[in-house]
GROMACS .gro file of C-alpha atoms in nm:
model
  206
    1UNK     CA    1   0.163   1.783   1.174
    2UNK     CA    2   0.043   1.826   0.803
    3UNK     CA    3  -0.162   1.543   0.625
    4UNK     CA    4   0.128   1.554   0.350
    5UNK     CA    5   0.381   1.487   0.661
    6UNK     CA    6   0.204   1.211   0.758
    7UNK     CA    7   0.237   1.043   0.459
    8UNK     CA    8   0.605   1.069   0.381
    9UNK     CA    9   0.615   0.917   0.690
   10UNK     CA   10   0.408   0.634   0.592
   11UNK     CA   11   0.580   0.540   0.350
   12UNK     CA   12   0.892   0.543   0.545
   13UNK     CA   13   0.763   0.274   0.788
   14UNK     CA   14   0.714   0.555   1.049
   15UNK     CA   15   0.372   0.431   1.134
   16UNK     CA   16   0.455   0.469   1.547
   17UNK     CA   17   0.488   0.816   1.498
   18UNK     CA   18   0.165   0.878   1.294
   19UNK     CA   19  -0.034   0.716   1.589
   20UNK     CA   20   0.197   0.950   1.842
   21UNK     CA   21   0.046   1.265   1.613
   22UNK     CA   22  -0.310   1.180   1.701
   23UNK     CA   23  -0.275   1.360   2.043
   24UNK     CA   24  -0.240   1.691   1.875
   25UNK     CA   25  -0.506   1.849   1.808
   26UNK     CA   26  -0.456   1.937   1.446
   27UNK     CA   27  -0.419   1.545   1.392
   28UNK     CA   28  -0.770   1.424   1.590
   29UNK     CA   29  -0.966   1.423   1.236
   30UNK     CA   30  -0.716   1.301   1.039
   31UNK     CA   31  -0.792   0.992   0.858
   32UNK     CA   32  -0.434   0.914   0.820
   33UNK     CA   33  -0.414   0.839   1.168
   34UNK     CA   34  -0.635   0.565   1.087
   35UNK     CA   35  -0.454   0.446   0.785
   36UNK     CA   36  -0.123   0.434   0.951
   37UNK     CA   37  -0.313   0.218   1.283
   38UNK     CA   38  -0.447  -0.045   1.027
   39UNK     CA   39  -0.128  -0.069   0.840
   40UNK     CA   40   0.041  -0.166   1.141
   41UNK     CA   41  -0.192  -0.382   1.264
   42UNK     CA   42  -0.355  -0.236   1.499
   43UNK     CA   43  -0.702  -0.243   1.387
   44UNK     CA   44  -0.912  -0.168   1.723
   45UNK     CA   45  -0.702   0.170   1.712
   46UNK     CA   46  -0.829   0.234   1.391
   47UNK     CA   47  -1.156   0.153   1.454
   48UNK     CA   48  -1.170   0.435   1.715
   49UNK     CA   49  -0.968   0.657   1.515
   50UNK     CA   50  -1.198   0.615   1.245
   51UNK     CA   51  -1.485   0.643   1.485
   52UNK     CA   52  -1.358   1.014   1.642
   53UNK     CA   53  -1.348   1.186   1.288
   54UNK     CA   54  -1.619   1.412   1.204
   55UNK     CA   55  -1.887   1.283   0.950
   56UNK     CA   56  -1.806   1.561   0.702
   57UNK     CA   57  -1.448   1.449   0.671
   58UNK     CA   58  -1.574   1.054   0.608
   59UNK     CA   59  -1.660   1.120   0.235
   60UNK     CA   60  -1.348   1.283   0.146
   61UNK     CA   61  -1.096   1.093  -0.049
   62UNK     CA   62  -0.821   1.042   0.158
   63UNK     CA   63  -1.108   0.954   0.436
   64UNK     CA   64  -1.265   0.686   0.210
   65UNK     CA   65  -0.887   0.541   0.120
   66UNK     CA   66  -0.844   0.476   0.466
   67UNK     CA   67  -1.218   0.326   0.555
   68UNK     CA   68  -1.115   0.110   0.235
   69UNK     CA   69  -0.766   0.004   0.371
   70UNK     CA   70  -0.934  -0.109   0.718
   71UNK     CA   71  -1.186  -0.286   0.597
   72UNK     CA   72  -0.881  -0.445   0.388
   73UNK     CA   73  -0.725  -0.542   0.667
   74UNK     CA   74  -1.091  -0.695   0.844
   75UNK     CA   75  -1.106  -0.931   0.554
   76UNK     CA   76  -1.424  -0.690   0.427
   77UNK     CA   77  -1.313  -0.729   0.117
   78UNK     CA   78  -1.631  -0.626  -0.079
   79UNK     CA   79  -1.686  -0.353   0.164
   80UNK     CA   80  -1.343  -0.212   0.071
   81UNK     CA   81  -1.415  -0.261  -0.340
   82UNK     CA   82  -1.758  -0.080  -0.299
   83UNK     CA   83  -1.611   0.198  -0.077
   84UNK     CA   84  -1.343   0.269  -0.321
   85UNK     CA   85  -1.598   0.249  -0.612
   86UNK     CA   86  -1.761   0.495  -0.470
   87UNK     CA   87  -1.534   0.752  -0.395
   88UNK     CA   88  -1.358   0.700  -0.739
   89UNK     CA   89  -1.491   1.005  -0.913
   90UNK     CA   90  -1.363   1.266  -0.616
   91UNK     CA   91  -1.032   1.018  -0.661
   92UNK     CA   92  -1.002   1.143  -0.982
   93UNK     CA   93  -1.033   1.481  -0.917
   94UNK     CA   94  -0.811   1.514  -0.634
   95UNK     CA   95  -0.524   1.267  -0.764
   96UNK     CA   96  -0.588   1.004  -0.517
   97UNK     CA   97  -0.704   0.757  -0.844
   98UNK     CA   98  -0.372   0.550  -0.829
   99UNK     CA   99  -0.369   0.512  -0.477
  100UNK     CA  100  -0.740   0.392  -0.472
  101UNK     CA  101  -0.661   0.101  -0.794
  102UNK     CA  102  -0.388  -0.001  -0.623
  103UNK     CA  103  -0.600  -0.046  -0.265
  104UNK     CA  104  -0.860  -0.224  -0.471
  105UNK     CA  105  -0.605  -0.431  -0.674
  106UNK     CA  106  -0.513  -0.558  -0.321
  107UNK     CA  107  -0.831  -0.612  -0.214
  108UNK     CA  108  -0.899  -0.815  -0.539
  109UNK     CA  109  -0.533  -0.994  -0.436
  110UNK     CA  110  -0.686  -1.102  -0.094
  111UNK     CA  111  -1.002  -1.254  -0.282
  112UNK     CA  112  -0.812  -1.469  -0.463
  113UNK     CA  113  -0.840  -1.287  -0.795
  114UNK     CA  114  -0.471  -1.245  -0.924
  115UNK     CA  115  -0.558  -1.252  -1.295
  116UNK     CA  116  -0.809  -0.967  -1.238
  117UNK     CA  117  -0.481  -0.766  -1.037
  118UNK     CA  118  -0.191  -0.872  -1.329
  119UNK     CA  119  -0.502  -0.699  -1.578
  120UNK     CA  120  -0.541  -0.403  -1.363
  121UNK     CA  121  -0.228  -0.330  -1.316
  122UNK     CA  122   0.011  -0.434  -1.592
  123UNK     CA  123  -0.073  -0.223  -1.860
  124UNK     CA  124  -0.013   0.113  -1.666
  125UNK     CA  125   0.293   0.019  -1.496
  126UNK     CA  126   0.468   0.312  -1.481
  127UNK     CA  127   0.731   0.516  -1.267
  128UNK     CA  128   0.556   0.840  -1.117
  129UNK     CA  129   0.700   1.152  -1.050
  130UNK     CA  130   0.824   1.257  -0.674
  131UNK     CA  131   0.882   1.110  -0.388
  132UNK     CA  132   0.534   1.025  -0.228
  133UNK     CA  133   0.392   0.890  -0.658
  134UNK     CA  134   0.731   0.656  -0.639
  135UNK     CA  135   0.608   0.530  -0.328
  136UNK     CA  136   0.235   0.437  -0.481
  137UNK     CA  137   0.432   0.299  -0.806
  138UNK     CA  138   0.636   0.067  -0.581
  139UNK     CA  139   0.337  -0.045  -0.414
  140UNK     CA  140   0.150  -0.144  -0.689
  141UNK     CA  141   0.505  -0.345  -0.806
  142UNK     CA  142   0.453  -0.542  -0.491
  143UNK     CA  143   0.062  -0.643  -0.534
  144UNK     CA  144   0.168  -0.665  -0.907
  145UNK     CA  145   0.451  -0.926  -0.804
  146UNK     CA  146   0.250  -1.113  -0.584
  147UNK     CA  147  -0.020  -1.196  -0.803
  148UNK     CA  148   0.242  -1.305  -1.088
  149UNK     CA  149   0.368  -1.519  -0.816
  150UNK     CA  150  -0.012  -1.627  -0.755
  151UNK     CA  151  -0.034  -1.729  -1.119
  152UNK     CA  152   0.315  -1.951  -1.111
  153UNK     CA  153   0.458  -1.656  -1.324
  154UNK     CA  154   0.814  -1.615  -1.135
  155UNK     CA  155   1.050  -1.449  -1.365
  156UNK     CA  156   0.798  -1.192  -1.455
  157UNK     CA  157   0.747  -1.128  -1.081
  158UNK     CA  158   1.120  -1.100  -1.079
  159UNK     CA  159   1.108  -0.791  -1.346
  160UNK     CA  160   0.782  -0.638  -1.209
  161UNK     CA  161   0.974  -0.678  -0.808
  162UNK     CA  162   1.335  -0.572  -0.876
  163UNK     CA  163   1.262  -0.215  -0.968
  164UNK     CA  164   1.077  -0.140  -0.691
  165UNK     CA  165   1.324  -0.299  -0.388
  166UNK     CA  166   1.640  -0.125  -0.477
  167UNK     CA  167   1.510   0.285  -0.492
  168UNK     CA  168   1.288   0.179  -0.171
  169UNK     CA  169   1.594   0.054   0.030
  170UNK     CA  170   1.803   0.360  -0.117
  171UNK     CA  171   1.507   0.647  -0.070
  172UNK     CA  172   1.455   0.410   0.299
  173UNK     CA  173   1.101   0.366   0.209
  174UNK     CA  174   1.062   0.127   0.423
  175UNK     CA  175   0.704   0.037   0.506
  176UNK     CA  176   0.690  -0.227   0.234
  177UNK     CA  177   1.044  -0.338   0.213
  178UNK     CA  178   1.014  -0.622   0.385
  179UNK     CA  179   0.709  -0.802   0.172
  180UNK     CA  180   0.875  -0.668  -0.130
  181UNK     CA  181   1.237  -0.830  -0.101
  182UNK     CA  182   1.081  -1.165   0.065
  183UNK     CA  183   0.806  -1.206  -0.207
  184UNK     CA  184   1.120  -1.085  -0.467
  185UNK     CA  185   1.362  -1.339  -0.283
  186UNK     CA  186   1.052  -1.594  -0.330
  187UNK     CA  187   1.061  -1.550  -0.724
  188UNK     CA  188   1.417  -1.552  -0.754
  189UNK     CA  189   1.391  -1.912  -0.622
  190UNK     CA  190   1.136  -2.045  -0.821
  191UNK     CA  191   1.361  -1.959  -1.117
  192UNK     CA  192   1.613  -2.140  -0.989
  193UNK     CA  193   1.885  -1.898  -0.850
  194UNK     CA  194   1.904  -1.961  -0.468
  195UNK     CA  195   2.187  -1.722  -0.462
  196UNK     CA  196   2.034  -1.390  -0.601
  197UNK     CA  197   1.734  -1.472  -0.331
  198UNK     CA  198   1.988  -1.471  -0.042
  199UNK     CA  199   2.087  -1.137  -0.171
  200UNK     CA  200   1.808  -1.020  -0.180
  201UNK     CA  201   1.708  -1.106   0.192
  202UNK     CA  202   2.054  -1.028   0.249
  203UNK     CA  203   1.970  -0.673   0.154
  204UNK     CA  204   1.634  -0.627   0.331
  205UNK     CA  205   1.778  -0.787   0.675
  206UNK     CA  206   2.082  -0.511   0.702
   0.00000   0.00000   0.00000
């Protein structure tokens, strides 16, 4: 199955079947295999995953997102910011950039830095083009959102979160639809309207 399969599938939730693809042997050095293990929690899985790729695919840019995202997930937070440092240049010139400032915006999240993330962030909020760049836009709503949340900034979360539920649920983007409509349903409260919140989880529960 082709890398650019794997992550349509991603971002549909379809983690399970990533993990299935890694018994094929065009999928063995794939480091999505080990992105799509961490992101559903199985870490020791993408330990090994990470583990049975060859050492020339490691500094590759997709490779070095997905070290990033386990070491994420480990709590190796500084690990994760240096990797992606790193590997920002080859980022660039692949158009993995976004993907890698919105992995370290998380990572900065999980450190407890949520003005650094609203800084980051903010001031290039835009929509991207195509299926797979709506995806990374929508993520980087959600990490946006949470840190206004983080900073006891509710109704902006509510404008930065909104956009990105509805075209997930519609497109069935699904791997972050869950944290998106509880952390939107979450804002929605804390600016007093109980009822749009039980929409909202209303919404994400069907």
């Amino acid at each position: 199955m082709a890398s650019s399969v794997h992550w349509g599938l991603l971002w549909q939730g379809r983690c399970g079947d990533i993990v299935d693809a890694a018994s094929t042997p065009d999928s063995r050095d794939d480091p999505i295999i080990v992105l799509a293990a961490a992101w559903s929690g199985r870490a020791g899985l993408a330990e090994r995953a990470w583990e049975g790729m060859s050492p020339a695919r490691r500094p590759l840019p997709q490779a070095v997102f997905a070290r990033a995202s386990l070491d994420v997930v480990h709590g190796r937070l500084r690990e994760a910011q240096q990797g992606l440092h790193r590997g920002s240049d080859a980022a660039h010139a692949t158009g993995m950039h976004t993907q890698f400032e919105v992995l370290a915006a998380w990572a900065a999240l999980r450190a407890g830095e949520a003005a650094q993330v609203v800084a980051a962030l903010w001031p290039g909020l835009v929509e991207l083009d195509g299926p797979e760049r709506r995806a990374i836009s929508e993520w980087a709503r959600l990490v946006l959102g949470l840190a206004l949340l983080e900073l006891e900034r509710p109704a902006d979360a509510v404008d930065v979160l909104g956009p990105a539920l509805e075209p997930m649920l519609r497109a069935r983007r699904l791997l972050m639809v869950t944290a998106t409509g509880y952390a939107l349903a979450e804002a929605r409260l804390r600016v007093g309207d109980a009822a749009a919140a039980r929409l909202v989880l209303a919404d994400v529960r069907d």
